[in-house]
mmCIF file of C-alpha atoms in Angstrom:
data_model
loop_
_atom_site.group_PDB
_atom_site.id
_atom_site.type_symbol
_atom_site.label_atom_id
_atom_site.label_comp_id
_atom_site.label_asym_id
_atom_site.label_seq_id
_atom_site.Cartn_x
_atom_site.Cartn_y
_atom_site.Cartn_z
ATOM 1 C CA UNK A 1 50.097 -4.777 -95.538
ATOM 2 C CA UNK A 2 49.909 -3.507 -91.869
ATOM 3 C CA UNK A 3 46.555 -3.794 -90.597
ATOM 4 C CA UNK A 4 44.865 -1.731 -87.927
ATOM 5 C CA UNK A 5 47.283 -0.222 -85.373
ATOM 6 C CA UNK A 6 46.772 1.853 -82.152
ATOM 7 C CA UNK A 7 48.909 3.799 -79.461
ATOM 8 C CA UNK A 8 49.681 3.739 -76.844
ATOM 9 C CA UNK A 9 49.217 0.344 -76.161
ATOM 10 C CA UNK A 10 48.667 0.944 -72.282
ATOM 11 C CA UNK A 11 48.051 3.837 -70.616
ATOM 12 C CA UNK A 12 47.433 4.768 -66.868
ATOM 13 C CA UNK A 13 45.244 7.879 -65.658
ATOM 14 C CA UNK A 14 43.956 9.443 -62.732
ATOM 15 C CA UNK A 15 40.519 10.214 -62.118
ATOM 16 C CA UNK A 16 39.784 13.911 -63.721
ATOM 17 C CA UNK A 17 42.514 13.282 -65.624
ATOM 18 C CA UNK A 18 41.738 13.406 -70.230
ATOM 19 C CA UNK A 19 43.218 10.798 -72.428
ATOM 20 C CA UNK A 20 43.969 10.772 -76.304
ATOM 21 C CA UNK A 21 44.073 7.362 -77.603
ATOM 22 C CA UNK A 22 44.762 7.312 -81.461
ATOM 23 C CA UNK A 23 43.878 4.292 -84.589
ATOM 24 C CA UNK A 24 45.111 4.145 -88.179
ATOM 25 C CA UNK A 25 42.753 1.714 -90.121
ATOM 26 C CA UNK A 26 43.819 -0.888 -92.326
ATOM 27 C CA UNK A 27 44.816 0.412 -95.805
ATOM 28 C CA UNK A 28 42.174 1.180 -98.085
ATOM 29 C CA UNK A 29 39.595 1.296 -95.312
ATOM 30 C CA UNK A 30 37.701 4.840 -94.656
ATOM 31 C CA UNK A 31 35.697 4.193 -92.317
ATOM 32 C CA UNK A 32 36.727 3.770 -88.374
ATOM 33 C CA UNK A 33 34.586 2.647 -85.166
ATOM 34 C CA UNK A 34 35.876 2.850 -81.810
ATOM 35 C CA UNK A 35 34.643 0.543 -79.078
ATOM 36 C CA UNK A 36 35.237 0.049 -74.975
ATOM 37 C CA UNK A 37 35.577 -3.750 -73.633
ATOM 38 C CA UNK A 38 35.636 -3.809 -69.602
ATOM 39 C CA UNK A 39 37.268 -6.964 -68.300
ATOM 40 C CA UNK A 40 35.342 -10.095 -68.545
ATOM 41 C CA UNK A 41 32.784 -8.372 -70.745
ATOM 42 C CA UNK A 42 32.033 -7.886 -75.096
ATOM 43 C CA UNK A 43 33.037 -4.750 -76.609
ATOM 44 C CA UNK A 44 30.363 -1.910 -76.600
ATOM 45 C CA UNK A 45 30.308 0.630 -79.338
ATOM 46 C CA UNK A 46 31.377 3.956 -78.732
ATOM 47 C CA UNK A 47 31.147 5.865 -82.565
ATOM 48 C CA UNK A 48 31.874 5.210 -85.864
ATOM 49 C CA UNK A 49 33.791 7.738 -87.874
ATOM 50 C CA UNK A 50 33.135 8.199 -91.983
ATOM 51 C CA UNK A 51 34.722 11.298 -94.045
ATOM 52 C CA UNK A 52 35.795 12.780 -91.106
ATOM 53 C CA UNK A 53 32.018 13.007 -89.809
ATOM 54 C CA UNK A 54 30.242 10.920 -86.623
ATOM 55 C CA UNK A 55 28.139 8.805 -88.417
ATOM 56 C CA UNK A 56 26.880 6.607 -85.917
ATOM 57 C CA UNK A 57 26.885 7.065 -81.217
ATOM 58 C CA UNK A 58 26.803 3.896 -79.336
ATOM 59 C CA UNK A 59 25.167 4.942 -75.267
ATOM 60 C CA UNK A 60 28.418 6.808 -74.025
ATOM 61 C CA UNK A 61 28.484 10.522 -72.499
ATOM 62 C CA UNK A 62 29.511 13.016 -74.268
ATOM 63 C CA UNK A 63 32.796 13.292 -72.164
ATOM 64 C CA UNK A 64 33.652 10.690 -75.343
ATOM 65 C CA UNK A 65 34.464 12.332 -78.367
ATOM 66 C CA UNK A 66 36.583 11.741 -81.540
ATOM 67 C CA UNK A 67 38.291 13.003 -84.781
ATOM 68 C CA UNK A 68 39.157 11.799 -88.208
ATOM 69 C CA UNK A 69 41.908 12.316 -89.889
ATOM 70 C CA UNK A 70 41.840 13.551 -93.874
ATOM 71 C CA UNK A 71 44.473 9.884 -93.579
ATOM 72 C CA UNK A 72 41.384 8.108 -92.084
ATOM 73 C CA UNK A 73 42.694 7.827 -88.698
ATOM 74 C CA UNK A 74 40.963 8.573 -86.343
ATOM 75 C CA UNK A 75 41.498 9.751 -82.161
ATOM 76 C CA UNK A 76 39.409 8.818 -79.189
ATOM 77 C CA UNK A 77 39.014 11.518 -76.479
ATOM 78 C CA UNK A 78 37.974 10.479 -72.878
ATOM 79 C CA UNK A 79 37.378 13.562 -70.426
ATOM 80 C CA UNK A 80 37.405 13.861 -66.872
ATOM 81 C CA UNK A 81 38.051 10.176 -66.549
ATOM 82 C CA UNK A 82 36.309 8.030 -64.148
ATOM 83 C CA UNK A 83 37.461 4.769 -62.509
ATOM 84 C CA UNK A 84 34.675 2.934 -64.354
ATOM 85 C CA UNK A 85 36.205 3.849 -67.799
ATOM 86 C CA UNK A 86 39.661 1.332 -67.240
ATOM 87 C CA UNK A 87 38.433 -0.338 -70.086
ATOM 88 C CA UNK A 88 40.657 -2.409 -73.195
ATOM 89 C CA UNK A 89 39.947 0.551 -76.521
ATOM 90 C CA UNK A 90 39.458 -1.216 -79.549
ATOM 91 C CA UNK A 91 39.702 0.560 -82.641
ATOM 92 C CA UNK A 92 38.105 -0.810 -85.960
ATOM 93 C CA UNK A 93 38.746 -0.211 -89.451
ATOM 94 C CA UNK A 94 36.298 -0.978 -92.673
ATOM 95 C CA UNK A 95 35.198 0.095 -96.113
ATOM 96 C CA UNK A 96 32.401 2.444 -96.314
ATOM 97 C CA UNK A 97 29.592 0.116 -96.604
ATOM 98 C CA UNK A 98 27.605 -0.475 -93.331
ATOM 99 C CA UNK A 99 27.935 -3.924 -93.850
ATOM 100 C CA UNK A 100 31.940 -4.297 -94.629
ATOM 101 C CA UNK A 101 33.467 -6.401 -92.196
ATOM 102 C CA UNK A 102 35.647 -4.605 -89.387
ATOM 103 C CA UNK A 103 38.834 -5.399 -88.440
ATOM 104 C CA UNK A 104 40.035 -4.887 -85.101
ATOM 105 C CA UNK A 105 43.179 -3.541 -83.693
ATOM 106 C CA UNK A 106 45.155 -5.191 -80.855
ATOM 107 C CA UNK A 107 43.451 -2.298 -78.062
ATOM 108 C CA UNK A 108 44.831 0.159 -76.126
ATOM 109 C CA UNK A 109 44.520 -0.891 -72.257
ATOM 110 C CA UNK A 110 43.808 2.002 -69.963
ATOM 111 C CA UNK A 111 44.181 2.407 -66.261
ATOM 112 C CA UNK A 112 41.992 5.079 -64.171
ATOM 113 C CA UNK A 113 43.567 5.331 -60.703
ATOM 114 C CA UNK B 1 15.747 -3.906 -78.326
ATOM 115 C CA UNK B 2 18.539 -5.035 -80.048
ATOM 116 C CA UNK B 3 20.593 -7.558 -78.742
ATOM 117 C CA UNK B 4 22.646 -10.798 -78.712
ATOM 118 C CA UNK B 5 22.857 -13.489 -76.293
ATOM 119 C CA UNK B 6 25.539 -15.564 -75.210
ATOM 120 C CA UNK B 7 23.877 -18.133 -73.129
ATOM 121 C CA UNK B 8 27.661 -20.182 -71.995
ATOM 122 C CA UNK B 9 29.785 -18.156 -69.732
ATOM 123 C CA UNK B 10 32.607 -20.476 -69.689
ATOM 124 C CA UNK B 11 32.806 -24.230 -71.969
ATOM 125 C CA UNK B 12 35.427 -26.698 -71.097
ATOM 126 C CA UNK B 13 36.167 -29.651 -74.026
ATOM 127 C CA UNK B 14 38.580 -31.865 -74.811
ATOM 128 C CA UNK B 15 40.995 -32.047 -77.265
ATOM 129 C CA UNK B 16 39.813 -33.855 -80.368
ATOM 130 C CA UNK B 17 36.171 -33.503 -79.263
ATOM 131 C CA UNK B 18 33.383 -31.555 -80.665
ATOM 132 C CA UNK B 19 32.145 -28.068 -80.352
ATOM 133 C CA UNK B 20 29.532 -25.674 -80.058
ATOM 134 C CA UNK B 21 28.992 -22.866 -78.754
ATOM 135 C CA UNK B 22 25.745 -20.801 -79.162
ATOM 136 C CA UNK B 23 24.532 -17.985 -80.022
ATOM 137 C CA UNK B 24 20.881 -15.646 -79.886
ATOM 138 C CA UNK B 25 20.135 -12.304 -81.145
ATOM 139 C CA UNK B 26 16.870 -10.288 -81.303
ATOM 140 C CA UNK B 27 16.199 -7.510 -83.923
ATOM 141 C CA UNK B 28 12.944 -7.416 -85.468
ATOM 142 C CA UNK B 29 14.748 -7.912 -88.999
ATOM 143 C CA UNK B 30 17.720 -9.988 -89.929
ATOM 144 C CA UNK B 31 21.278 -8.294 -88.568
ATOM 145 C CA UNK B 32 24.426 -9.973 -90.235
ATOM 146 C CA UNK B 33 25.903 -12.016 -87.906
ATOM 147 C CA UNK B 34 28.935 -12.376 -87.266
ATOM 148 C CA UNK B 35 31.525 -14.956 -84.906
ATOM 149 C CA UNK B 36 35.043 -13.209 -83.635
ATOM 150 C CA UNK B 37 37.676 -15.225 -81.286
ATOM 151 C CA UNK B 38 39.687 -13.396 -79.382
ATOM 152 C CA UNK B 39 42.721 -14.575 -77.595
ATOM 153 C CA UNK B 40 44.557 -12.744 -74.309
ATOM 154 C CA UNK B 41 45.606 -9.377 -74.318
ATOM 155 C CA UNK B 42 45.154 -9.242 -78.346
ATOM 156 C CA UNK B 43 42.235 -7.603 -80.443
ATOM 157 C CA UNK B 44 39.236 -9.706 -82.240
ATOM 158 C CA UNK B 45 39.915 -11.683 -85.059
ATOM 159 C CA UNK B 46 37.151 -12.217 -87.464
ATOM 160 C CA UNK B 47 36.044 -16.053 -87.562
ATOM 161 C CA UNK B 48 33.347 -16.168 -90.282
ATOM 162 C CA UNK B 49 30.478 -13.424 -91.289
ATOM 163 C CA UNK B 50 26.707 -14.223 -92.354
ATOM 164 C CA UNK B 51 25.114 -11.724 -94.086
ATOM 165 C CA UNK B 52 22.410 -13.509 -96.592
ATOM 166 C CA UNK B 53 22.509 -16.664 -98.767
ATOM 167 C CA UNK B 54 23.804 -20.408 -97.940
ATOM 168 C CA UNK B 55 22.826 -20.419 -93.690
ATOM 169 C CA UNK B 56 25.818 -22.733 -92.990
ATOM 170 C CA UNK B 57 28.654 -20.534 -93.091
ATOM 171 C CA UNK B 58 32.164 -21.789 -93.579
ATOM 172 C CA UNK B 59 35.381 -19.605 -91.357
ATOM 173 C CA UNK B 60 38.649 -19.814 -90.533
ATOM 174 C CA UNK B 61 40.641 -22.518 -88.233
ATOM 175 C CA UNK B 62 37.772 -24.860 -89.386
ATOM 176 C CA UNK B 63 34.982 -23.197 -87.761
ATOM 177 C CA UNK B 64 31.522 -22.872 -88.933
ATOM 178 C CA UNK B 65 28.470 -21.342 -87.900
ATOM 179 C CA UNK B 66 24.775 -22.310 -89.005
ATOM 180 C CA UNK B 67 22.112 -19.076 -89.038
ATOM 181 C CA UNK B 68 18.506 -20.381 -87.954
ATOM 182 C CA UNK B 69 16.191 -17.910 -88.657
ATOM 183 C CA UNK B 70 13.107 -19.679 -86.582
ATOM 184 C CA UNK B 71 15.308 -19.726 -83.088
ATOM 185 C CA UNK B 72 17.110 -16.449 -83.882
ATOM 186 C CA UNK B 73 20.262 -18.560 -83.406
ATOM 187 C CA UNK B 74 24.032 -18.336 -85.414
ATOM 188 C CA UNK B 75 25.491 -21.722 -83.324
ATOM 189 C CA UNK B 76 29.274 -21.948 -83.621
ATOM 190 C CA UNK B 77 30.469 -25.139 -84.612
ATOM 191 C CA UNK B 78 34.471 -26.913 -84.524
ATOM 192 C CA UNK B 79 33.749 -31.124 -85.250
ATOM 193 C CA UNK B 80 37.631 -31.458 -83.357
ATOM 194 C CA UNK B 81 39.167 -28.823 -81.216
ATOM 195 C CA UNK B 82 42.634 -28.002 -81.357
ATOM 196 C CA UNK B 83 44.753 -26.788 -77.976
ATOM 197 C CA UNK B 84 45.237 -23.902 -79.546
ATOM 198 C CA UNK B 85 41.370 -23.125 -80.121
ATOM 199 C CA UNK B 86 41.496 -22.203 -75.908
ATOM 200 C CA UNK B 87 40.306 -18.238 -76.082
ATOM 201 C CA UNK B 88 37.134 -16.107 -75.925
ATOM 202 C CA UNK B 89 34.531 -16.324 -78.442
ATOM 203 C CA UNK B 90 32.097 -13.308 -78.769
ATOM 204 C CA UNK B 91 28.958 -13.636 -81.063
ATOM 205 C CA UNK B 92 27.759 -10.445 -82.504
ATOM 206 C CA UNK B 93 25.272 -8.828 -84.839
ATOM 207 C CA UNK B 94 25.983 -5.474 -87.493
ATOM 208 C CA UNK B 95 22.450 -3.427 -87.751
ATOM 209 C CA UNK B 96 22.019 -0.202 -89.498
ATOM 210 C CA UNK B 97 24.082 2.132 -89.519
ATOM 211 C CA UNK B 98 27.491 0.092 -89.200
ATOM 212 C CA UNK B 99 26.989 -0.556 -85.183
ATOM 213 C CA UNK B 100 27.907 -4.235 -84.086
ATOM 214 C CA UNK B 101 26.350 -5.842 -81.242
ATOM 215 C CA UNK B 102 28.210 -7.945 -79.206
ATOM 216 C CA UNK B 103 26.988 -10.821 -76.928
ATOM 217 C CA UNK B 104 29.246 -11.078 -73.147
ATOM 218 C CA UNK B 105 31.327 -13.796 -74.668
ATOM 219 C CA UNK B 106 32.242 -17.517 -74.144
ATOM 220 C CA UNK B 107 35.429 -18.621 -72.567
ATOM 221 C CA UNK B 108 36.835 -22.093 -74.587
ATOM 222 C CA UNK B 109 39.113 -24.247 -72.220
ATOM 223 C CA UNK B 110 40.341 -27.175 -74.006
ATOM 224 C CA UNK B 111 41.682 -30.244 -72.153
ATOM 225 C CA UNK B 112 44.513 -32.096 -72.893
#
């Protein structure tokens, strides 16, 4: 049973520049959150993702935005990229409850130049 | 606000010895709480998970984590730490609406 995967596994940008970073969830798990973790700090969450609707926006501009899939996987979109968003992308995957646990995905490591 | 506290930037123990690492949050009801360990260049990997009943939780690798409501604490606990425990341990809370609040983290060195 694969769990939660995510592509590309590093990336590197330049500033202006938009990014597309992509997460399919754990099987049997609808329900996908994205978060950003800059170096030496926790993750902070970006949005959660539930039939294909935003259910939930952490503090992040709107230059942020996603998609689900009708497969429950889900894309991150990052516009106009800024130095301050090199950042490790964590994807999560969980059942629809709120309070299902979340599995994370190994990250997607970006670079803003 | 909500939020969770991480008051150990970095903890260095020896091998065989004891450990805890702690752990506050503040919500003005009770978040599940959860401990994730997360070792270089890889994703979080889910440790143990409180989210009502028994307050000593039992988790993975041997860990487990006590919930005190009165100090708004969920304390990490290992009685004998392995080599292989060395990573980054981030404390965290779920409120409504399937968010998870993360504290900065703790860095685990272990001596030989």
């Amino acid at each position: 049973d694969a769990g939660v995967t995510q592509s590309p596994t590093h990336l590197i940008k330049t500033r202006g520049q938009q990014v597309t970073l992509r997460c399919s969830p754990k099987s049997g798990h609808d329900t996908v959150s994205w978060y950003q973790q800059a170096l030496g700090q926790g993750p902070q969450f970006i949005f959660q993702y539930y039939e294909e609707e935003e259910r939930q926006r952490g503090n992040f501009p709107d230059r942020f935005s996603g998609h689900q899939f009708p497969n429950y996987s889900s894309e991150l979109n990052v516009n106009a990229l800024l130095l301050g968003d090199s950042a490790l992308y964590l994807c999560a995957s969980s059942g629809g409850k709120l309070t299902d646990t979340q599995y994370f995905g190994p990250g997607t490591r970006l670079t803003v130049l | 606000a909500q939020s969770v506290t991480q008051p150990d930037i970095h903890i260095t123990v020896s091998e065989g010895a004891s450990l805890e690492l702690r752990c506050n949050y503040s919500y003005g009801a009770t978040p599940y709480l959860f401990w994730y360990v997360q070792s270089p260049g890889q994703g979080l990997q889910l440790l143990l998970k409180y989210f009502s009943g028994d307050t000593l939780v039992q988790g993975i690798k041997g860990f487990e984590a006590e919930f005190k409501r009165s100090q708004s604490s969920f304390n990490l606990r290992k009685p004998s730490v392995h080599w292989s425990d060395a990573a980054e341990y981030f404390c965290g809370a779920g409120f409504q609406g399937g968010k998870l609040i993360f504290g900065q983290g703790t860095e685990l060195s272990v001596k030989p």
